[in-house]
mmCIF file of N, CA, C and O in Angstrom:
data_model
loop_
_atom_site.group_PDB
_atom_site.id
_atom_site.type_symbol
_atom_site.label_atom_id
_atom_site.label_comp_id
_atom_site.label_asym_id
_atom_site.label_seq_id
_atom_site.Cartn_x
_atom_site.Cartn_y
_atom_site.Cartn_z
ATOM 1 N N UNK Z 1 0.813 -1.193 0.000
ATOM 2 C CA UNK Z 1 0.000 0.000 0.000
ATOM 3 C C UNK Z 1 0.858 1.260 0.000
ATOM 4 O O UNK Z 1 0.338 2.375 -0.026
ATOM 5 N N UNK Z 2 2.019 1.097 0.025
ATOM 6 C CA UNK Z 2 3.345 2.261 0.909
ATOM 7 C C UNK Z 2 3.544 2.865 -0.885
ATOM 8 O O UNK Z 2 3.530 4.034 -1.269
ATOM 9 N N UNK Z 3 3.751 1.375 -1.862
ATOM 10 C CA UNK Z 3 4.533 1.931 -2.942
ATOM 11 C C UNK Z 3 3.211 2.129 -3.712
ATOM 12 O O UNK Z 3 3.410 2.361 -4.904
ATOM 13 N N UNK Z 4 1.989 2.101 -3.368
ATOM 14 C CA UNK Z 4 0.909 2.531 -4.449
ATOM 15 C C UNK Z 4 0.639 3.643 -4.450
ATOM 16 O O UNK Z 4 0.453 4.373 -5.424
ATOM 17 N N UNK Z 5 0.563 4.020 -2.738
ATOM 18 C CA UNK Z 5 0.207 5.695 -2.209
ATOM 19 C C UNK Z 5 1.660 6.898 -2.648
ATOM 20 O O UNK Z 5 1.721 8.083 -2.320
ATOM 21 N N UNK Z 6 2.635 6.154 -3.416
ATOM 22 C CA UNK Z 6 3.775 6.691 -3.455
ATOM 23 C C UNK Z 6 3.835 6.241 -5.353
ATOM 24 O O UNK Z 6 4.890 6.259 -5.987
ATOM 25 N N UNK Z 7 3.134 6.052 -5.669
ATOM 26 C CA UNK Z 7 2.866 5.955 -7.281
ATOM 27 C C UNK Z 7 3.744 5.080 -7.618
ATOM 28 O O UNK Z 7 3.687 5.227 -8.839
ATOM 29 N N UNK Z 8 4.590 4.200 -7.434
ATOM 30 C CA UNK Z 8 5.015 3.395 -7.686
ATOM 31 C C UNK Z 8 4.543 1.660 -8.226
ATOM 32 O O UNK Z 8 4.152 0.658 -7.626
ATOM 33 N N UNK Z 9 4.975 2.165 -10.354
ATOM 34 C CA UNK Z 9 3.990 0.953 -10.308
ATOM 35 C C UNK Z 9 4.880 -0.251 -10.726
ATOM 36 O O UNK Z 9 5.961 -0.257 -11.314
ATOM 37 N N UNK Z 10 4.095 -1.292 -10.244
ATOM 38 C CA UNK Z 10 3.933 -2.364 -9.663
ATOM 39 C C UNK Z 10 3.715 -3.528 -10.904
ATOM 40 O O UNK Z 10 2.909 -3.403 -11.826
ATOM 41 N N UNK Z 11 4.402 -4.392 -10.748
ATOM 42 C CA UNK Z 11 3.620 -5.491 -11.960
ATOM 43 C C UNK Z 11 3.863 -6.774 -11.098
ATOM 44 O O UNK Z 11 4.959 -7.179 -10.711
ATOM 45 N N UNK Z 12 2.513 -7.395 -10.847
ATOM 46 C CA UNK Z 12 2.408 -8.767 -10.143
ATOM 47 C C UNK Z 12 2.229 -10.175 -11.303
ATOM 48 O O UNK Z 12 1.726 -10.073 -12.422
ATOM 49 N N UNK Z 13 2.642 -11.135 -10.848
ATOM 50 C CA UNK Z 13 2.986 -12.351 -11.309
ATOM 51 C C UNK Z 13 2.203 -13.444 -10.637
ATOM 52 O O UNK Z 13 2.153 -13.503 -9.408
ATOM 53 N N UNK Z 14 1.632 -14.252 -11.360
ATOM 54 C CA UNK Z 14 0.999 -15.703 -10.819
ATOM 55 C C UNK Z 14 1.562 -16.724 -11.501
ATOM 56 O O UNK Z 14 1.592 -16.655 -12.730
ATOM 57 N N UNK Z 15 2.131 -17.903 -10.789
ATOM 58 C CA UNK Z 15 2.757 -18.748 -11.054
ATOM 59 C C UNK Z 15 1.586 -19.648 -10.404
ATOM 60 O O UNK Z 15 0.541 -19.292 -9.860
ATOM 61 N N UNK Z 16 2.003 -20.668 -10.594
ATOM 62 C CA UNK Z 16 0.664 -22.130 -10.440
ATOM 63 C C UNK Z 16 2.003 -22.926 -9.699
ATOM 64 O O UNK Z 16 3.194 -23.105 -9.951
ATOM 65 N N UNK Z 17 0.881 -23.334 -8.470
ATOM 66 C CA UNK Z 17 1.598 -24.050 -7.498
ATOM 67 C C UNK Z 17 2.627 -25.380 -7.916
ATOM 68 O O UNK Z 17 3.507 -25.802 -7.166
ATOM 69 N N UNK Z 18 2.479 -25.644 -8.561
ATOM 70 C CA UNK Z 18 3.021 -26.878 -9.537
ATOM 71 C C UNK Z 18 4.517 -26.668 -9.885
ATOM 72 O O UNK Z 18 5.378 -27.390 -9.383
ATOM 73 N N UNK Z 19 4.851 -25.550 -10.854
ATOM 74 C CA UNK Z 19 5.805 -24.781 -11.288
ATOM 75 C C UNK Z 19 6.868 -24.415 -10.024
ATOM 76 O O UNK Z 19 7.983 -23.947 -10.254
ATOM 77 N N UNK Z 20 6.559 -24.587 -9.171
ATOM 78 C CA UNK Z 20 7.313 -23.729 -7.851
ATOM 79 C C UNK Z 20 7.814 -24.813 -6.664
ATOM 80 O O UNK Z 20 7.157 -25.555 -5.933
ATOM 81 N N UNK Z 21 9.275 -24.580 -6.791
ATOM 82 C CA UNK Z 21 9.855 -25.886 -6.206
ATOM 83 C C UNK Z 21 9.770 -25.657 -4.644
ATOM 84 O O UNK Z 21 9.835 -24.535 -4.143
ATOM 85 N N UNK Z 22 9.638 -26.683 -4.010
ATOM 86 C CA UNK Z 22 9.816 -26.705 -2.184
ATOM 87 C C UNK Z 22 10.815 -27.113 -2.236
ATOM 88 O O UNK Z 22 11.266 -28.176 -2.662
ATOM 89 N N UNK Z 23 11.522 -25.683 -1.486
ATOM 90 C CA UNK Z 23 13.189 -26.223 -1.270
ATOM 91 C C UNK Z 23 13.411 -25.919 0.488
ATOM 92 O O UNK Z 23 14.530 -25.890 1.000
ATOM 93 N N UNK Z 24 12.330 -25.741 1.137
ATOM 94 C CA UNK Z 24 12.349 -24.797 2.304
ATOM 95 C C UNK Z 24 13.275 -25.838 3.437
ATOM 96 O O UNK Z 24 14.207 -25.509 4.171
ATOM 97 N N UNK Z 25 12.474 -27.497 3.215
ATOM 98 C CA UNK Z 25 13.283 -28.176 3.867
ATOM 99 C C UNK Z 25 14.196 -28.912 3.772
ATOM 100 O O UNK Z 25 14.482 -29.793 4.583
ATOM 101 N N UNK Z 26 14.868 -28.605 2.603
ATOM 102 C CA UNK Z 26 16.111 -28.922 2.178
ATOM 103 C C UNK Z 26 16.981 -27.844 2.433
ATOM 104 O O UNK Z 26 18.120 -28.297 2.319
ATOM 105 N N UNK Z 27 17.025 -26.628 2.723
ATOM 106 C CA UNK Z 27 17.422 -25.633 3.246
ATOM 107 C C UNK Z 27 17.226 -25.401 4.321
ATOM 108 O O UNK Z 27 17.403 -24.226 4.641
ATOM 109 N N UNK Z 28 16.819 -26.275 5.291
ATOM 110 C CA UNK Z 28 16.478 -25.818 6.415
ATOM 111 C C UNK Z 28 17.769 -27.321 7.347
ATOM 112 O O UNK Z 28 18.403 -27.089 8.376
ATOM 113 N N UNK Z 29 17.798 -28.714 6.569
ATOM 114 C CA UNK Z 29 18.362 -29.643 6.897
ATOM 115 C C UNK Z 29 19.987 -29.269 6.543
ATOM 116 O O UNK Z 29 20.939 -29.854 7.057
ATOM 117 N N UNK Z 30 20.109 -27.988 5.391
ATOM 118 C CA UNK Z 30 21.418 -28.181 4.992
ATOM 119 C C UNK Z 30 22.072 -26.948 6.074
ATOM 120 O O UNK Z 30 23.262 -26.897 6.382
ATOM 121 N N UNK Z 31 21.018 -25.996 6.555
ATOM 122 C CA UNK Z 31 21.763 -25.015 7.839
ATOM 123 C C UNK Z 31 21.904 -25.831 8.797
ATOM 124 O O UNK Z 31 22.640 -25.492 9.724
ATOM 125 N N UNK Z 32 21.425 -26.762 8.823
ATOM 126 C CA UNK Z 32 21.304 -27.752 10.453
ATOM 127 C C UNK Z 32 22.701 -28.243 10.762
ATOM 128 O O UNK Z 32 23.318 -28.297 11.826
ATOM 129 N N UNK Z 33 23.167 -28.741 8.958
ATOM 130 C CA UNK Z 33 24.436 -29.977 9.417
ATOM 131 C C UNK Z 33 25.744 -28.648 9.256
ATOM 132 O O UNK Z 33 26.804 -28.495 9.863
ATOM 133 N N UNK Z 34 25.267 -28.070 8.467
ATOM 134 C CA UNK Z 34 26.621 -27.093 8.308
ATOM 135 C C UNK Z 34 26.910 -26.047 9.099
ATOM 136 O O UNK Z 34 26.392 -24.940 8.953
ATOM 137 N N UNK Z 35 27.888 -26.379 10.122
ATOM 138 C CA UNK Z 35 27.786 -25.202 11.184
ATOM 139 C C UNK Z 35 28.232 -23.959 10.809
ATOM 140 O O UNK Z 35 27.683 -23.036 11.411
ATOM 141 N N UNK Z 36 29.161 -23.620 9.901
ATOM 142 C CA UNK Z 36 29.272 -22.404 8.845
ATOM 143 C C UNK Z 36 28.246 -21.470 8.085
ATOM 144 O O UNK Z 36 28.063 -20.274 7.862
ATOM 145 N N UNK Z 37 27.615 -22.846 7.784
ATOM 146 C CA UNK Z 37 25.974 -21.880 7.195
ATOM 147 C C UNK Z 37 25.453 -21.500 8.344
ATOM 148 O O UNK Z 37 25.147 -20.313 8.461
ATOM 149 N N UNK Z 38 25.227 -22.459 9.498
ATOM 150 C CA UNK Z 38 24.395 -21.857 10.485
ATOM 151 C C UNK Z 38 24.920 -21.031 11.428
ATOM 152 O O UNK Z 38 24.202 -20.835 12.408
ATOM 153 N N UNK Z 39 26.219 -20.372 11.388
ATOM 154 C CA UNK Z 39 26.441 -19.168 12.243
ATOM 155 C C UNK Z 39 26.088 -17.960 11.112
ATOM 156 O O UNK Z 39 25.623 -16.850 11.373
ATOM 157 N N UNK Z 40 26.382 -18.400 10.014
ATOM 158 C CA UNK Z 40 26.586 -17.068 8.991
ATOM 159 C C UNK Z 40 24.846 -16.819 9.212
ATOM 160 O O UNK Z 40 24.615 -15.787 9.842
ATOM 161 N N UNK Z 41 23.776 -17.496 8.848
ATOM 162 C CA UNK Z 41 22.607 -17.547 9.095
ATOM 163 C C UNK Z 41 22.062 -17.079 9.986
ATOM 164 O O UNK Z 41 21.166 -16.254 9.807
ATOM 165 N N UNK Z 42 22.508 -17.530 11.380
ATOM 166 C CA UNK Z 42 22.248 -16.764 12.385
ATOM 167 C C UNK Z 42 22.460 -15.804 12.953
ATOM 168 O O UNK Z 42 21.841 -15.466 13.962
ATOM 169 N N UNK Z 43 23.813 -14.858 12.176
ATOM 170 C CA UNK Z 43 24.004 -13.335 12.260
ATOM 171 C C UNK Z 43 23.562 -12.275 10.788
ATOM 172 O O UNK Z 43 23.813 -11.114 10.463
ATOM 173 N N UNK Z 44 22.906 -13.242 10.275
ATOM 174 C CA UNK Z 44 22.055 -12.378 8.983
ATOM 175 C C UNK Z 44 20.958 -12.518 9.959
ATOM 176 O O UNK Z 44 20.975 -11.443 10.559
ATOM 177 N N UNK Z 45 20.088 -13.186 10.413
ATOM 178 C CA UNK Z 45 18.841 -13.051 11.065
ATOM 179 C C UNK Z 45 19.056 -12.103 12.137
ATOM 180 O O UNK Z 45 18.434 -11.059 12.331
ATOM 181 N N UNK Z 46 19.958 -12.563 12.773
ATOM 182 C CA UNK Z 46 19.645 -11.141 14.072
ATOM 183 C C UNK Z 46 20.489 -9.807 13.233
ATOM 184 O O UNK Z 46 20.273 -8.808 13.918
ATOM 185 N N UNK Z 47 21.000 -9.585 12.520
ATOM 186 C CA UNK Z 47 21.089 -8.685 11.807
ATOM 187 C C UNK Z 47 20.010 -7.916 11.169
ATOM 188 O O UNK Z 47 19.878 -6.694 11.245
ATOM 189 N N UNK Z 48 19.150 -8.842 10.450
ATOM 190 C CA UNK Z 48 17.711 -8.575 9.527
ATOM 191 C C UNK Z 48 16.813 -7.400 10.662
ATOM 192 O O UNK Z 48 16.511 -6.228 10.441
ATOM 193 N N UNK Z 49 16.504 -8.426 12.167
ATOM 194 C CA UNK Z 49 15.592 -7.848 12.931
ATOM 195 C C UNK Z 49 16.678 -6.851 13.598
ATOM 196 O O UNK Z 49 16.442 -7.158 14.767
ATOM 197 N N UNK Z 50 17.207 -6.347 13.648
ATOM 198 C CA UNK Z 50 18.111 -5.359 14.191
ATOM 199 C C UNK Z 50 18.185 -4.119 13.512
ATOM 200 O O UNK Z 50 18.333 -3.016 14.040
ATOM 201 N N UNK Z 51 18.050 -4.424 12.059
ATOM 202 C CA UNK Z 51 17.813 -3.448 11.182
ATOM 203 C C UNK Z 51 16.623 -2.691 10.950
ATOM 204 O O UNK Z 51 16.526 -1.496 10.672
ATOM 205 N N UNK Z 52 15.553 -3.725 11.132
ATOM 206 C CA UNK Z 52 14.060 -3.647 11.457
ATOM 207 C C UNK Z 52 13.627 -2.964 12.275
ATOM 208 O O UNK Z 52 12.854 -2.040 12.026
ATOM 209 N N UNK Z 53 14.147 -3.357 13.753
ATOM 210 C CA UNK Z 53 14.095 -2.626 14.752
ATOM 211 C C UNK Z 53 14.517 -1.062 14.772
ATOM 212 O O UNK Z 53 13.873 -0.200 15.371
ATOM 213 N N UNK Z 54 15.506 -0.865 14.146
ATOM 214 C CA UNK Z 54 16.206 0.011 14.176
ATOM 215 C C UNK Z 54 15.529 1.165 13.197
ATOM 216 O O UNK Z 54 15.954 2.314 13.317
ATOM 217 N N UNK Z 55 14.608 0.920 12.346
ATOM 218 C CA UNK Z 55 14.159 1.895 10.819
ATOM 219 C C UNK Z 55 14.184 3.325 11.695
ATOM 220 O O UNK Z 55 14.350 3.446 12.908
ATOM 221 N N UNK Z 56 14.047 3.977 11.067
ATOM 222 C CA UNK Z 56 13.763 5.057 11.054
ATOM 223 C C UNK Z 56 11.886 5.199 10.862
ATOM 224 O O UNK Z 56 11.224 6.129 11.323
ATOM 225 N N UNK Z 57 11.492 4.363 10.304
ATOM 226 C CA UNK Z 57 9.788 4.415 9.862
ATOM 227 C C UNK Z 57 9.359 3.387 10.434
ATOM 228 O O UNK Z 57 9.155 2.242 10.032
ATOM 229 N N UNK Z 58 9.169 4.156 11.938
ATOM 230 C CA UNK Z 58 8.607 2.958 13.313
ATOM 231 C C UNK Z 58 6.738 2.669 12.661
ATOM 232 O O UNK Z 58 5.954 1.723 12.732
ATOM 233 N N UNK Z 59 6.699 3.666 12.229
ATOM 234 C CA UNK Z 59 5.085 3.351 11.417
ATOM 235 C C UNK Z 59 4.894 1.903 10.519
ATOM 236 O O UNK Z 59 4.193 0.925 10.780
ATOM 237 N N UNK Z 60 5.795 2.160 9.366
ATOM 238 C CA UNK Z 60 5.835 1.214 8.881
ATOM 239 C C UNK Z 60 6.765 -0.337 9.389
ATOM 240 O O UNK Z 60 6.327 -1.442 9.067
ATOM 241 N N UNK Z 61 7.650 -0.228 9.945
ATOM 242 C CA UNK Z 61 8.443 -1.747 10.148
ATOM 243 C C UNK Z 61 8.003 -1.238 11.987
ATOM 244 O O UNK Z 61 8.564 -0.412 12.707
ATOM 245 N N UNK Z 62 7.238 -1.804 12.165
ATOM 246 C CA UNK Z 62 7.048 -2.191 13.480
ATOM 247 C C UNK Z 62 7.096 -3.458 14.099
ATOM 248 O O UNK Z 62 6.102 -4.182 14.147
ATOM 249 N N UNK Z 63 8.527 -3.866 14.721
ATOM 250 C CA UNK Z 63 9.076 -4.879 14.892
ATOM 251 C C UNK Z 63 8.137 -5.807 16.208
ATOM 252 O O UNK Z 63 8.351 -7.000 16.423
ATOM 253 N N UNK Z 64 6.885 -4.806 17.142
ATOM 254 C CA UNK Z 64 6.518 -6.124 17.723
ATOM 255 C C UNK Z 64 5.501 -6.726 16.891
ATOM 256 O O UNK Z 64 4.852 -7.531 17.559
ATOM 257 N N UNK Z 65 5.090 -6.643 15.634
ATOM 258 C CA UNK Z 65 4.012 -6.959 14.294
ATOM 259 C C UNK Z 65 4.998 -7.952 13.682
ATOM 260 O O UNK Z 65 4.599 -8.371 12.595
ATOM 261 N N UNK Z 66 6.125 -8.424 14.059
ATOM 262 C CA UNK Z 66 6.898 -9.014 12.876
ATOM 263 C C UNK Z 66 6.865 -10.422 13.458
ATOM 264 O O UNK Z 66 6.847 -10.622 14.672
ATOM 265 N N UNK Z 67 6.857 -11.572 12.367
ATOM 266 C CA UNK Z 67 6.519 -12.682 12.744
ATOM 267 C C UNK Z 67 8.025 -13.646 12.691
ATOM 268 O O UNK Z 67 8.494 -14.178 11.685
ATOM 269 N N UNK Z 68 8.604 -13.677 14.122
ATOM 270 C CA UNK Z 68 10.143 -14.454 14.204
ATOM 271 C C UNK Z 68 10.097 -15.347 13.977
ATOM 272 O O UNK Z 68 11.117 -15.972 13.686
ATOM 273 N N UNK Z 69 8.751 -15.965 13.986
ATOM 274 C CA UNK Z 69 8.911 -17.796 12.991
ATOM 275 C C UNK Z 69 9.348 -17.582 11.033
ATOM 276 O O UNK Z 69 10.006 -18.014 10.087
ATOM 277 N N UNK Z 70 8.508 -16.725 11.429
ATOM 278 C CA UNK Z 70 8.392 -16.726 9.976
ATOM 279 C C UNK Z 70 9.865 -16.347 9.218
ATOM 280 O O UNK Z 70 10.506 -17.018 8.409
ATOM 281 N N UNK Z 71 10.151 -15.003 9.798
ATOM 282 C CA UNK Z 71 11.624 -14.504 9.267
ATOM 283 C C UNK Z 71 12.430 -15.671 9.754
ATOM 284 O O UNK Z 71 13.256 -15.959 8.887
ATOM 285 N N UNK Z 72 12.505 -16.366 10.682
ATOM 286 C CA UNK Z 72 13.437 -17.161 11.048
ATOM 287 C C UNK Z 72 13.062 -18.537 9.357
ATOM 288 O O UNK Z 72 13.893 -18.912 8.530
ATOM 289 N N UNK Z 73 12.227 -18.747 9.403
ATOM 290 C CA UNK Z 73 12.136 -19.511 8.133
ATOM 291 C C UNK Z 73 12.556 -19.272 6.806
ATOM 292 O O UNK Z 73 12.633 -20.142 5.938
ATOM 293 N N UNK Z 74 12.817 -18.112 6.670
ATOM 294 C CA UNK Z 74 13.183 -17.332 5.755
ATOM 295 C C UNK Z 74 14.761 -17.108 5.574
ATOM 296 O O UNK Z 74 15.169 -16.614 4.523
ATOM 297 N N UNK Z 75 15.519 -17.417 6.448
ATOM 298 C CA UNK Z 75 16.739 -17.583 7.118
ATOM 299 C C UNK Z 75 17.093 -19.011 7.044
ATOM 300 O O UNK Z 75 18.255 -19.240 7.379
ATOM 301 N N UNK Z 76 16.356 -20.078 6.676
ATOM 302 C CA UNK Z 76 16.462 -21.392 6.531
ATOM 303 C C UNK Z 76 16.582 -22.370 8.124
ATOM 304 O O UNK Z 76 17.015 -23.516 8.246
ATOM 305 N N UNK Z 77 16.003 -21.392 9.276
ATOM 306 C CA UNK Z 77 15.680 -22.098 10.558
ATOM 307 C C UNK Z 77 14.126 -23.016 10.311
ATOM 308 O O UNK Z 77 13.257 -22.734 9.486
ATOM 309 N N UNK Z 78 14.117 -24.013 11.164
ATOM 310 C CA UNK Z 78 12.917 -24.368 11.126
ATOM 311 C C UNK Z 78 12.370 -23.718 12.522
ATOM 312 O O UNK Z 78 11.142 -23.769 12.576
ATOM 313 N N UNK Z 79 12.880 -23.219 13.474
ATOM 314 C CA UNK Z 79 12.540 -22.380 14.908
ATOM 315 C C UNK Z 79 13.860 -21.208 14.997
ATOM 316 O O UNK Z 79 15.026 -21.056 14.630
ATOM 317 N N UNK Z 80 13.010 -20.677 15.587
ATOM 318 C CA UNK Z 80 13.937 -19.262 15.439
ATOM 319 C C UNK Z 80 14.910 -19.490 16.494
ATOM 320 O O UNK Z 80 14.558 -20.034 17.541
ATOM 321 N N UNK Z 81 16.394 -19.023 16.250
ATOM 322 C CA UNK Z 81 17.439 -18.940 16.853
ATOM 323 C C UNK Z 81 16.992 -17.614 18.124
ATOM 324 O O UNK Z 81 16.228 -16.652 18.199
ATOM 325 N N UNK Z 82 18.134 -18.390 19.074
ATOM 326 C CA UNK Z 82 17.876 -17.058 20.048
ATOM 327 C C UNK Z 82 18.716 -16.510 20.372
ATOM 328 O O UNK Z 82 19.575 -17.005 21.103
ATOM 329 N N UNK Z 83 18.754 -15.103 19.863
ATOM 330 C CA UNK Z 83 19.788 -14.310 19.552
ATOM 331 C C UNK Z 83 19.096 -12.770 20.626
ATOM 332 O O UNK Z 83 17.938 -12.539 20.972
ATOM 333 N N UNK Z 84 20.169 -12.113 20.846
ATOM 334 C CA UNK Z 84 20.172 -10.814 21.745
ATOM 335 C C UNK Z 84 20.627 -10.019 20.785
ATOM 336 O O UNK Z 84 21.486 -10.286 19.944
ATOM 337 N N UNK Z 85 19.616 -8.352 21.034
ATOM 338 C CA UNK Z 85 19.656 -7.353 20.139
ATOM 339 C C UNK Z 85 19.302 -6.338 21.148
ATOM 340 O O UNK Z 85 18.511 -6.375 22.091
ATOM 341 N N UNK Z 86 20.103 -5.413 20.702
ATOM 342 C CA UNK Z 86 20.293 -3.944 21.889
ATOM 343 C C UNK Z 86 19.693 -3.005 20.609
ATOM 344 O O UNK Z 86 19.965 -3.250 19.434
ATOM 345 N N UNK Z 87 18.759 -1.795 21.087
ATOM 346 C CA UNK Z 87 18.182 -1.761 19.693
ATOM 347 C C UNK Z 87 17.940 -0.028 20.324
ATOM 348 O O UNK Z 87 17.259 0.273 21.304
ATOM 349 N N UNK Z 88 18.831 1.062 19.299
ATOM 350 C CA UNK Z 88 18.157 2.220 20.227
ATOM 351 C C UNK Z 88 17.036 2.694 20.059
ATOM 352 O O UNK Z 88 16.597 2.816 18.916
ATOM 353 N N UNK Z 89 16.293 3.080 21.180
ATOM 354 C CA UNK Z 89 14.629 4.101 20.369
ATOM 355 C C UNK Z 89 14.383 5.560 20.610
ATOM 356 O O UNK Z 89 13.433 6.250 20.980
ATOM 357 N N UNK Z 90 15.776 5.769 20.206
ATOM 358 C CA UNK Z 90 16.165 7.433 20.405
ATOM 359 C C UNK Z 90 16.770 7.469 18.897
ATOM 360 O O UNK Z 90 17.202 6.489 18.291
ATOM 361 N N UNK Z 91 16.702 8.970 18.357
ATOM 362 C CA UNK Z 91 16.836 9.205 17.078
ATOM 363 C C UNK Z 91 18.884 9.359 16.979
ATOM 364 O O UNK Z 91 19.846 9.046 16.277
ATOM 365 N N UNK Z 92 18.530 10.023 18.172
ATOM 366 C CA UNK Z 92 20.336 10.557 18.646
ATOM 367 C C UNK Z 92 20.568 9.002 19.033
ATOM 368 O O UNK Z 92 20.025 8.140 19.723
ATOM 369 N N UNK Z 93 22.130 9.202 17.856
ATOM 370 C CA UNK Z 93 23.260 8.440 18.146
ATOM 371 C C UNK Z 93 24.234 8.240 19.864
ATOM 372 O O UNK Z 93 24.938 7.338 20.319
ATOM 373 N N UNK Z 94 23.801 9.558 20.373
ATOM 374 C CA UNK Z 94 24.360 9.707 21.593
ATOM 375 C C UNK Z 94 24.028 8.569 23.058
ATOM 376 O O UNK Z 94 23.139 8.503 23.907
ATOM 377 N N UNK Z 95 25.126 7.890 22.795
ATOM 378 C CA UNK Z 95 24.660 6.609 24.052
ATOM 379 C C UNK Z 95 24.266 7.819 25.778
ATOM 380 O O UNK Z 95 23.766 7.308 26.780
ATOM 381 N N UNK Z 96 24.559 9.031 25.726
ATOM 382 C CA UNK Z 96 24.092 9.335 27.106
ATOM 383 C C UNK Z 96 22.683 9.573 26.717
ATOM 384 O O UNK Z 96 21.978 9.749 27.711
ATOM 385 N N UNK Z 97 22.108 9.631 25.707
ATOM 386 C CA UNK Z 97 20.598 10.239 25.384
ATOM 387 C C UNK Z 97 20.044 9.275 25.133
ATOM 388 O O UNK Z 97 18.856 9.389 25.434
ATOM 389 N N UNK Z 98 20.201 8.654 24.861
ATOM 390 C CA UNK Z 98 19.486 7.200 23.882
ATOM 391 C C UNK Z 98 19.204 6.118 25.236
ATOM 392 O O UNK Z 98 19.861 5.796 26.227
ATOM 393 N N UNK Z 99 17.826 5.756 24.672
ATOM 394 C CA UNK Z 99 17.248 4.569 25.865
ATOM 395 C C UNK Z 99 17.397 3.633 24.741
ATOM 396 O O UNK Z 99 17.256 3.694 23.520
ATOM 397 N N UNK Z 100 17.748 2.702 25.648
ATOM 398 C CA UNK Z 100 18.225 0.829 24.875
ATOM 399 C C UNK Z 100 16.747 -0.084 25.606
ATOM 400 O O UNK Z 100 16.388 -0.240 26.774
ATOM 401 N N UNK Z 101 16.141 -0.571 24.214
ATOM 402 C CA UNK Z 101 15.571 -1.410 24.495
ATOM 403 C C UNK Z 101 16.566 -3.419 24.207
ATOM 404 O O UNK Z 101 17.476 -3.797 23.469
ATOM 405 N N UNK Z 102 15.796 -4.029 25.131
ATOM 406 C CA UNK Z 102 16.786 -5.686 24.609
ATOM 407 C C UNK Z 102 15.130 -5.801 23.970
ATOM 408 O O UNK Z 102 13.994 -5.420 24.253
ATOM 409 N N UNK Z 103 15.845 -6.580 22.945
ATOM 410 C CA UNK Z 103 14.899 -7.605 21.748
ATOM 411 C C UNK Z 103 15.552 -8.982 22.228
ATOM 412 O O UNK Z 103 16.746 -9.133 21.971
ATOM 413 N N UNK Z 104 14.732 -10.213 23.045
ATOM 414 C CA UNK Z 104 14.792 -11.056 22.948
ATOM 415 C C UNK Z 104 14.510 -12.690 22.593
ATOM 416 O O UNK Z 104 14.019 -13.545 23.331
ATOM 417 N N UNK Z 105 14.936 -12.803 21.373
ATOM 418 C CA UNK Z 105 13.841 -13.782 20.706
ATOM 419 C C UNK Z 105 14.273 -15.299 21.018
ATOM 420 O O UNK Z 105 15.329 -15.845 21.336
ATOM 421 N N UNK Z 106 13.540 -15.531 20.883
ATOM 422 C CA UNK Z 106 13.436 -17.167 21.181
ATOM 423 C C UNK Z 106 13.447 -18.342 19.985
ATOM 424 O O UNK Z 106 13.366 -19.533 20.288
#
């Protein structure tokens, strides 16, 4: 709705369920065994929501609306890693001004 109200156009695609490969748990078994994928994985995810947290457009990315199963699936977890995020909700960079919230996901 962000890029319509902002004229930005748009061209959508339908593909037929058929055409569209499930690779979710084959990507999800290959972060499991590879502990390389799964650290690199698990500091893109708490990276992702850190960034999230962090927008500038608390309107739009409002991180307690965000679904950590889901992004964590998206990341090739089948349950979300639990990772710690210090997240400021002050505009100022200044650590004496700035209140720190912890993001702790499970």
């Amino acid at each position: 709705r962000y890029l319509k109200h902002a004229k930005v156009p748009l061209n959508e695609y339908n593909f037929s369920n058929n055409k569209i490969a499930n690779v979710q748990s084959q990507l999800e078994k290959l972060i499991m065994k590879n502990f390389y994928l799964f650290k690199s994985a698990k500091e893109a995810y708490r990276g992702y929501i850190q960034a999230y947290a962090s927008h500038s457009l608390k309107n739009v990315f409002v991180v307690d609306q965000l679904d950590l199963t889901l992004v964590a699936k998206s990341f090739g977890f089948q349950v979300a890693p639990a990772v710690n995020l210090t997240v400021n909700s002050s505009k100022r960079s200044n650590k004496s001004n700035s209140k720190r919230r912890q993001i702790q996901t499970k």
